[in-house]
XYZ file of C-alpha atoms in Angstrom:
557
model
C -36.290 -99.316 68.833
C -39.532 -102.120 69.145
C -41.358 -101.438 65.825
C -44.567 -102.873 64.655
C -45.366 -106.769 64.393
C -48.016 -108.561 62.554
C -48.541 -112.262 62.575
C -50.997 -114.610 63.003
C -52.017 -116.374 66.372
C -54.077 -119.320 66.525
C -57.202 -118.751 68.947
C -55.567 -121.189 71.329
C -52.659 -118.849 71.329
C -54.870 -116.458 71.808
C -56.410 -117.026 74.893
C -53.369 -118.150 76.280
C -50.666 -117.082 78.727
C -49.589 -114.915 75.929
C -51.533 -112.286 76.540
C -53.449 -110.267 78.931
C -56.189 -108.383 77.484
C -56.921 -105.306 79.079
C -59.983 -102.510 77.293
C -58.882 -99.179 78.218
C -61.464 -97.074 80.209
C -61.410 -94.808 77.419
C -62.601 -97.584 74.988
C -66.288 -97.674 74.111
C -68.411 -100.484 75.476
C -69.334 -103.792 74.164
C -72.034 -102.977 71.532
C -72.721 -106.409 69.630
C -76.456 -107.418 69.171
C -77.606 -110.695 69.228
C -77.774 -110.331 65.033
C -73.626 -110.094 65.284
C -72.451 -112.357 67.731
C -74.998 -114.888 65.697
C -73.779 -114.140 62.517
C -69.953 -115.078 64.019
C -71.129 -118.639 65.124
C -72.901 -119.139 62.118
C -69.713 -118.609 59.901
C -67.982 -120.623 62.360
C -70.404 -123.435 61.760
C -70.788 -122.733 58.038
C -66.063 -123.190 57.976
C -66.520 -126.284 60.343
C -69.404 -128.138 58.293
C -67.374 -127.240 55.076
C -65.103 -130.533 56.219
C -61.631 -128.813 54.905
C -58.438 -128.571 57.087
C -57.891 -124.729 55.615
C -57.303 -121.647 58.166
C -60.138 -119.415 58.747
C -59.231 -115.991 59.817
C -61.135 -113.711 62.013
C -59.657 -110.560 61.005
C -57.136 -108.635 63.359
C -57.106 -106.574 66.633
C -54.407 -104.152 67.092
C -52.764 -104.271 70.452
C -50.370 -101.919 72.177
C -48.450 -104.807 73.853
C -44.573 -104.716 75.082
C -42.210 -107.955 73.981
C -40.800 -108.396 77.576
C -44.973 -108.774 79.081
C -47.781 -110.026 78.523
C -50.158 -106.944 79.060
C -52.452 -106.149 76.071
C -54.128 -102.881 75.380
C -57.046 -103.915 72.961
C -57.359 -100.720 70.440
C -58.994 -102.401 68.080
C -60.684 -106.097 68.383
C -62.357 -105.640 71.576
C -65.884 -106.382 69.926
C -64.337 -109.868 68.613
C -62.255 -110.510 71.505
C -65.699 -110.238 74.130
C -68.128 -112.059 71.663
C -65.435 -115.273 71.335
C -65.043 -115.259 74.980
C -68.468 -115.813 75.495
C -68.827 -117.998 72.847
C -65.916 -120.290 74.440
C -67.764 -119.425 77.741
C -70.974 -121.260 76.386
C -69.001 -124.576 74.545
C -67.584 -124.787 78.105
C -70.854 -124.873 80.411
C -72.635 -126.297 77.909
C -70.316 -129.729 77.503
C -70.715 -133.415 79.454
C -66.764 -133.571 78.607
C -65.051 -132.469 82.444
C -61.779 -132.838 80.454
C -62.778 -130.117 77.885
C -64.695 -128.042 80.169
C -61.146 -127.991 82.062
C -59.522 -126.822 79.088
C -61.951 -124.532 77.989
C -62.001 -122.546 81.447
C -57.852 -122.328 80.654
C -58.349 -119.926 77.422
C -60.799 -118.420 79.832
C -58.922 -117.989 82.816
C -55.494 -118.389 83.796
C -55.119 -120.000 86.295
C -52.272 -119.047 88.121
C -48.889 -120.779 88.821
C -46.871 -119.630 91.486
C -43.086 -121.107 90.257
C -44.054 -118.142 87.775
C -45.483 -115.704 89.535
C -48.498 -115.646 87.550
C -51.455 -114.579 89.594
C -55.075 -116.222 88.546
C -57.304 -113.690 86.851
C -59.415 -113.431 83.254
C -57.665 -114.557 80.207
C -59.812 -110.700 79.228
C -60.525 -107.634 81.123
C -63.527 -105.656 79.708
C -63.890 -101.186 81.711
C -64.128 -101.306 84.895
C -67.863 -101.004 85.173
C -68.381 -104.137 83.338
C -66.039 -106.241 84.204
C -67.475 -107.868 87.246
C -70.634 -108.817 85.177
C -68.218 -110.315 82.714
C -65.920 -112.038 84.762
C -69.094 -113.600 87.333
C -71.134 -114.375 84.457
C -69.198 -115.737 81.291
C -65.306 -116.275 82.667
C -66.266 -118.047 85.755
C -66.747 -122.079 85.294
C -70.936 -122.131 85.038
C -71.719 -118.692 85.291
C -73.089 -118.932 81.245
C -75.894 -121.436 83.124
C -76.656 -118.053 85.702
C -78.056 -115.996 82.583
C -81.223 -116.820 82.565
C -82.103 -115.998 86.342
C -81.189 -112.417 85.362
C -84.003 -110.029 84.367
C -82.064 -107.335 81.855
C -83.731 -104.397 84.204
C -81.374 -105.196 86.524
C -78.267 -104.774 84.617
C -76.607 -101.591 84.717
C -74.869 -100.577 81.333
C -76.111 -101.367 77.807
C -72.874 -103.388 77.619
C -73.998 -105.344 80.483
C -77.518 -106.252 78.554
C -75.594 -106.967 75.145
C -73.342 -109.835 77.199
C -76.454 -111.280 78.686
C -78.224 -111.304 75.373
C -75.519 -112.575 73.463
C -74.622 -115.194 76.560
C -78.237 -116.401 76.323
C -78.035 -117.181 72.651
C -74.943 -118.564 72.312
C -75.464 -120.823 75.342
C -79.146 -121.790 74.013
C -77.647 -123.017 70.589
C -74.611 -124.871 71.600
C -76.341 -126.630 74.404
C -78.606 -127.875 72.070
C -75.943 -129.743 70.124
C -74.852 -133.367 70.554
C -71.826 -133.649 72.584
C -69.481 -134.532 69.575
C -70.710 -131.420 67.592
C -69.319 -128.666 70.331
C -65.954 -130.563 70.929
C -65.862 -130.414 66.497
C -66.495 -126.923 66.503
C -63.578 -126.590 69.900
C -61.372 -128.176 67.819
C -61.706 -125.918 65.080
C -61.702 -122.403 66.955
C -58.316 -123.689 68.862
C -56.762 -125.538 66.312
C -57.446 -123.777 62.868
C -59.436 -120.504 64.012
C -56.342 -117.467 63.569
C -56.171 -113.705 64.466
C -53.856 -110.942 62.892
C -52.730 -109.300 65.937
C -50.935 -106.218 65.523
C -49.094 -104.935 68.216
C -47.009 -102.009 68.595
C -44.970 -100.316 72.005
C -47.117 -97.553 72.331
C -50.598 -95.723 71.733
C -50.003 -93.185 69.275
C -48.185 -95.617 67.392
C -51.554 -98.439 67.468
C -54.476 -95.147 66.441
C -52.232 -94.545 63.471
C -52.128 -98.206 62.387
C -55.768 -98.791 63.418
C -56.244 -95.528 61.120
C -54.897 -97.074 58.269
C -56.560 -100.119 58.782
C -59.486 -98.923 58.494
C -59.117 -96.756 55.520
C -60.634 -96.493 51.966
C -58.660 -96.987 49.134
C -54.951 -96.623 50.193
C -54.404 -99.940 49.183
C -55.592 -102.291 46.249
C -59.153 -102.968 46.256
C -60.537 -106.395 45.044
C -61.853 -104.199 42.049
C -58.741 -102.870 41.553
C -56.929 -106.751 40.891
C -60.497 -107.903 39.264
C -59.934 -105.020 36.987
C -55.833 -106.177 36.170
C -57.004 -109.502 34.918
C -60.353 -108.720 33.315
C -58.790 -105.660 31.583
C -55.107 -107.673 30.958
C -57.834 -110.501 29.259
C -58.874 -108.541 26.212
C -56.279 -108.029 23.418
C -54.669 -105.582 22.611
C -55.726 -102.963 20.157
C -59.139 -102.712 22.620
C -57.409 -102.603 26.062
C -57.281 -99.260 26.233
C -61.004 -98.863 25.526
C -62.001 -100.921 28.503
C -59.912 -100.014 31.168
C -61.189 -96.593 30.291
C -64.976 -98.254 29.977
C -64.270 -99.258 33.567
C -62.357 -96.144 34.389
C -65.706 -94.394 33.690
C -67.914 -97.075 35.519
C -66.098 -97.067 38.305
C -65.869 -92.867 38.645
C -69.656 -92.641 38.281
C -70.543 -94.554 41.432
C -67.342 -93.667 43.560
C -65.005 -96.219 44.559
C -66.819 -97.187 47.882
C -69.745 -97.979 45.360
C -68.043 -99.383 42.903
C -66.228 -102.203 45.612
C -69.577 -102.759 46.977
C -71.048 -103.685 43.762
C -68.566 -106.636 42.912
C -70.488 -108.407 46.105
C -73.703 -107.992 44.875
C -72.037 -109.343 41.685
C -71.261 -112.575 43.159
C -74.339 -113.314 44.764
C -76.606 -112.769 41.794
C -73.876 -114.916 39.854
C -73.167 -117.429 42.380
C -76.696 -116.811 44.227
C -75.249 -118.776 47.368
C -74.141 -116.928 50.293
C -70.274 -116.069 50.744
C -68.471 -118.537 52.093
C -64.578 -117.138 51.418
C -63.197 -114.375 51.257
C -64.486 -112.098 48.136
C -61.070 -112.166 46.139
C -60.717 -115.581 46.477
C -64.572 -116.544 46.033
C -65.083 -113.643 42.866
C -62.352 -115.334 40.702
C -63.224 -118.619 41.235
C -66.905 -118.385 40.867
C -67.471 -115.249 38.848
C -64.557 -114.509 36.773
C -63.074 -118.293 35.689
C -66.368 -118.214 33.158
C -64.763 -114.955 31.379
C -61.076 -115.022 32.048
C -59.251 -116.166 29.793
C -60.557 -115.311 26.994
C -64.210 -113.165 27.185
C -62.716 -110.164 29.237
C -64.812 -108.151 27.181
C -68.153 -109.930 27.340
C -67.494 -109.384 31.444
C -66.956 -105.540 31.261
C -69.873 -105.082 28.349
C -72.106 -107.648 30.241
C -71.461 -107.741 33.672
C -70.105 -104.793 34.958
C -71.043 -101.897 32.951
C -75.054 -103.053 32.902
C -75.116 -103.818 36.708
C -73.107 -100.360 37.773
C -75.653 -98.323 36.035
C -78.533 -100.412 37.790
C -76.780 -99.690 41.295
C -76.446 -95.865 40.531
C -80.390 -96.173 39.987
C -81.136 -97.787 42.585
C -78.675 -95.464 44.816
C -79.907 -92.376 43.412
C -83.490 -93.382 42.699
C -83.235 -92.113 39.271
C -85.007 -94.624 37.357
C -86.366 -93.663 33.886
C -89.193 -94.717 31.807
C -92.190 -92.814 29.763
C -94.552 -94.085 32.437
C -94.252 -95.032 35.941
C -90.479 -94.418 36.538
C -92.417 -92.260 39.460
C -93.529 -95.253 41.378
C -90.985 -96.773 40.480
C -88.855 -94.774 42.912
C -90.740 -94.161 45.459
C -90.168 -98.217 46.203
C -86.396 -97.987 45.986
C -86.562 -94.640 48.162
C -88.763 -97.322 50.971
C -86.240 -100.292 50.455
C -83.204 -97.898 51.271
C -84.215 -97.120 54.588
C -84.381 -100.576 55.747
C -81.182 -101.623 57.940
C -79.699 -103.458 55.722
C -78.487 -103.594 51.904
C -79.266 -108.105 51.199
C -82.290 -106.472 49.325
C -80.308 -104.988 46.659
C -78.722 -107.503 44.412
C -82.319 -109.288 43.439
C -83.429 -105.493 43.032
C -79.745 -104.851 41.174
C -81.193 -108.386 39.395
C -84.619 -106.934 38.193
C -83.245 -103.283 37.307
C -80.523 -104.854 34.628
C -83.198 -107.468 33.303
C -86.563 -106.546 33.525
C -85.477 -102.531 33.397
C -87.667 -102.056 30.182
C -90.828 -103.393 32.483
C -91.771 -100.514 34.729
C -95.099 -102.148 35.236
C -92.855 -105.496 36.456
C -90.758 -103.310 38.253
C -93.032 -101.649 40.256
C -95.173 -104.802 41.079
C -91.584 -106.773 42.301
C -91.087 -104.042 44.307
C -93.870 -103.939 46.567
C -94.083 -107.491 46.945
C -90.082 -107.238 48.302
C -90.713 -104.459 50.743
C -93.536 -106.485 52.189
C -91.078 -109.436 52.520
C -88.525 -106.842 53.749
C -90.892 -105.257 56.379
C -92.189 -108.406 57.508
C -88.807 -109.881 57.829
C -87.404 -106.543 59.692
C -90.484 -106.734 61.799
C -89.944 -110.679 62.958
C -85.746 -109.464 63.365
C -85.024 -112.289 61.298
C -81.091 -111.891 61.342
C -78.387 -112.197 59.038
C -78.011 -115.493 57.712
C -81.589 -116.104 57.403
C -82.725 -113.035 55.562
C -79.805 -113.300 52.868
C -80.604 -116.854 52.292
C -84.216 -115.668 51.649
C -83.090 -113.038 49.312
C -81.066 -115.623 47.816
C -83.969 -117.931 47.037
C -85.926 -114.965 45.413
C -82.364 -114.657 43.316
C -82.692 -118.358 42.274
C -86.551 -118.101 41.293
C -86.192 -114.747 39.389
C -83.789 -116.585 37.617
C -85.295 -119.105 36.348
C -88.244 -117.656 35.241
C -90.787 -117.631 37.909
C -91.376 -113.781 38.353
C -93.533 -112.453 40.354
C -95.306 -115.603 41.110
C -92.359 -116.615 42.859
C -92.732 -118.741 46.193
C -90.281 -116.819 48.229
C -91.524 -113.265 47.868
C -94.444 -114.623 49.457
C -95.116 -114.980 53.288
C -96.978 -117.897 54.569
C -99.589 -117.630 56.357
C -97.906 -118.210 59.831
C -95.287 -115.156 58.916
C -97.791 -112.944 58.225
C -99.851 -113.092 61.594
C -96.314 -112.955 63.215
C -95.479 -110.138 61.241
C -99.115 -108.419 62.265
C -98.251 -109.666 65.889
C -95.230 -107.562 66.033
C -97.198 -104.694 64.517
C -98.894 -104.706 67.342
C -96.903 -105.036 69.918
C -94.232 -102.641 71.592
C -93.013 -101.313 68.424
C -90.601 -98.738 70.242
C -88.260 -100.422 71.653
C -86.935 -101.697 68.108
C -85.209 -99.012 66.869
C -84.062 -99.733 63.144
C -88.428 -100.989 62.927
C -90.389 -98.362 64.336
C -88.850 -95.346 62.409
C -89.537 -97.182 59.095
C -92.904 -98.392 60.135
C -93.739 -94.940 60.925
C -92.542 -93.170 58.346
C -95.122 -95.690 56.174
C -97.661 -95.150 57.906
C -97.332 -91.299 57.727
C -97.345 -91.875 54.464
C -100.421 -93.720 54.147
C -102.512 -91.638 56.667
C -101.291 -87.955 54.409
C -102.828 -89.856 51.088
C -99.145 -89.167 49.228
C -97.370 -92.068 47.619
C -93.959 -91.595 48.255
C -93.946 -88.782 50.775
C -90.881 -87.238 50.548
C -89.667 -84.695 54.282
C -86.714 -82.176 53.599
C -85.452 -82.385 57.220
C -81.817 -82.782 58.723
C -83.374 -84.943 61.258
C -86.674 -87.169 62.094
C -87.115 -88.811 65.464
C -89.886 -90.777 67.421
C -91.789 -89.712 70.656
C -93.963 -91.022 72.841
C -97.119 -88.862 73.876
C -98.075 -90.437 76.649
C -94.565 -90.067 77.973
C -92.414 -93.151 79.148
C -91.596 -91.563 82.884
C -94.419 -88.576 83.441
C -93.673 -86.626 86.495
C -96.152 -87.292 90.027
C -98.958 -85.446 90.037
C -99.312 -85.015 86.741
C -102.242 -85.333 84.529
C -101.231 -88.029 82.913
C -100.981 -90.275 85.508
C -104.879 -89.515 86.047
C -105.386 -90.330 82.880
C -103.610 -94.146 82.819
C -103.443 -96.245 85.574
C -100.205 -98.171 86.284
C -100.774 -101.161 84.289
C -102.429 -99.000 81.285
C -99.300 -97.101 80.834
C -96.713 -99.920 81.142
C -99.216 -101.647 78.425
C -99.548 -98.667 75.807
C -96.274 -96.387 76.214
C -93.945 -98.265 73.550
C -96.920 -98.954 71.546
C -97.764 -98.039 67.724
C -100.906 -95.497 68.875
C -98.848 -93.900 71.480
C -95.936 -92.986 68.720
C -95.848 -89.112 66.333
C -92.766 -88.202 64.680
C -90.770 -84.720 64.658
C -88.664 -82.830 62.902
C -86.329 -81.945 65.899
C -83.979 -83.454 68.182
C -86.059 -85.084 71.117
C -86.513 -83.269 73.861
C -86.294 -85.131 77.381
C -88.240 -82.494 79.570
C -90.631 -81.537 76.683
C -91.277 -84.954 76.570
C -92.803 -84.879 79.610
C -94.863 -81.443 79.258
C -98.868 -82.157 79.726
C -101.161 -82.842 77.032
C -102.078 -79.121 76.002
C -98.665 -77.722 76.375
C -96.956 -80.708 74.335
C -99.365 -80.520 71.821
C -98.441 -76.711 71.612
C -94.965 -76.754 72.063
C -93.266 -79.730 71.165
C -95.896 -81.485 67.875
C -95.867 -78.533 66.207
C -92.923 -77.135 63.972
C -93.393 -73.069 62.724
C -96.947 -70.832 62.676
C -98.257 -74.272 64.748
C -98.022 -76.701 61.564
C -97.231 -79.938 62.280
C -95.205 -81.611 60.283
C -96.238 -84.962 59.550
C -99.742 -86.623 58.777
C -99.350 -88.744 62.056
C -98.492 -86.024 64.380
C -101.675 -84.223 63.032
C -103.751 -86.910 64.229
C -102.774 -86.033 67.807
C -103.338 -82.593 67.790
C -107.035 -83.657 67.239
C -107.399 -84.882 70.456
C -108.594 -83.161 73.201
C -107.623 -86.041 75.430
C -105.279 -88.946 75.473
C -106.690 -91.965 77.409
C -106.729 -95.717 77.143
C -110.182 -95.953 75.301
C -108.740 -93.737 73.172
C -105.200 -95.361 72.655
C -107.002 -98.767 71.993
C -109.199 -97.284 68.989
C -106.132 -95.921 67.305
C -103.732 -99.188 67.941
C -106.972 -100.637 66.088
C -106.789 -98.702 63.194
C -103.470 -98.130 62.557
C -102.243 -101.923 62.752
C -105.592 -102.301 60.497
C -104.166 -99.761 57.846
C -100.177 -101.067 57.294
C -102.066 -104.562 57.326
C -104.085 -103.865 54.330
C -101.303 -102.113 52.576
C -98.812 -105.107 53.306
C -101.416 -107.468 52.877
C -100.956 -109.005 56.378
């Protein structure tokens, strides 16, 4: 019986006649956003610019595939394969070299062979509803250049919109490069970029493999390997003591958070973005300063204090004679962000300035201002992480609260305020954070906590008011287009959104949808709406100005 097979395969072989990739209809659609696609390109460029000849691994894919056929149903790896296809298409349509364009096109599309009875077709077939768009605007030669003529509103699915936005970004970036740089990346992709391809002959087996590969705690983690090296370096008469100390902090944090801690320690010590896998980089750049000879110091001076700081950060349970409540409020706010890059400088501050609550309060306030600005401006992973690393460098250099990296430039402040004044609802990670902070300010309570299982954002003026409704009398088409998604028209609800209730007339909406039990609104932001007798463009203009100004003052914009 054919068994599981796993092997390293170069992209030149992945995108060849050896594989005919199909995304089964039951799979979720393509969903990577610009941030993930940009990060993939950024990581590849970093590996290319290092100038070494080491293989670069992009992870694994799990396939249902028989050894006698090229057909391969993709069980895991759709996002990566689709984004790589977009990147290869961008390089093909951007190159000025006809031979290179032809060779890239053959990686994207099987040209067909009469003698071998091979039909011409794309190497990767998405789900039926998205494949025509993907084939004609990505895989077909010249298709990437047509993307700019398409408006996202005309596309039928979220997957098509993701393909469109990612295609525009990747094509725009590689098209701006000189030809020799495009060739350099293409060579790296073809020759020394690899996927681990896991194949099995049946679906049930593939899903078991996928579950095991994505489960936590079954294999030795990086933390387990670090423990063996460090504790093994401790003198025999103290080895059990230090093994127990290590186990105690791991148990206190839990396996997943303890593993996450080492990523942050690496960042704090190295003060650079990761360039290789944690296991190798941590040993070379962090552990090498302690092992051999100083294993006890690594546990005492690094693992234990940073594990304690991580527990404070996660649980928001900082304790001090004064100021502890304010520190925990700022930690709670930061924890509501859509990324964790801010954690490394906060861990440094908690570990090194833990006895100075005044410093922590001012530092966390400044860091939240920076974090919110980058959230609103949608600064993606690489420059966002680089900014926090610069904060770390300046903190450890003794610059403290005067760290230039903590400050916003005039241009950054201006753009942040402009984003507050724009169609905020359209960016999901932004809208909820901003509205919760705004609700705090309106309520006059610092760090107000809501005991609701679900908090959602709702429009007052509906997105699609019914024909003949009062909304259409109060707002012209142009006013509705302008105001619907802006801050002044948004409220918080402590319930799941209801599409039909969202279209109620204003009075009914206030009474039946925007209130909780006993006619009381849960949020100060929503209470302000309940006090209005009408809802029109003039009122929204005044409300928008007031709300944006309130946030601008809070964040010193």
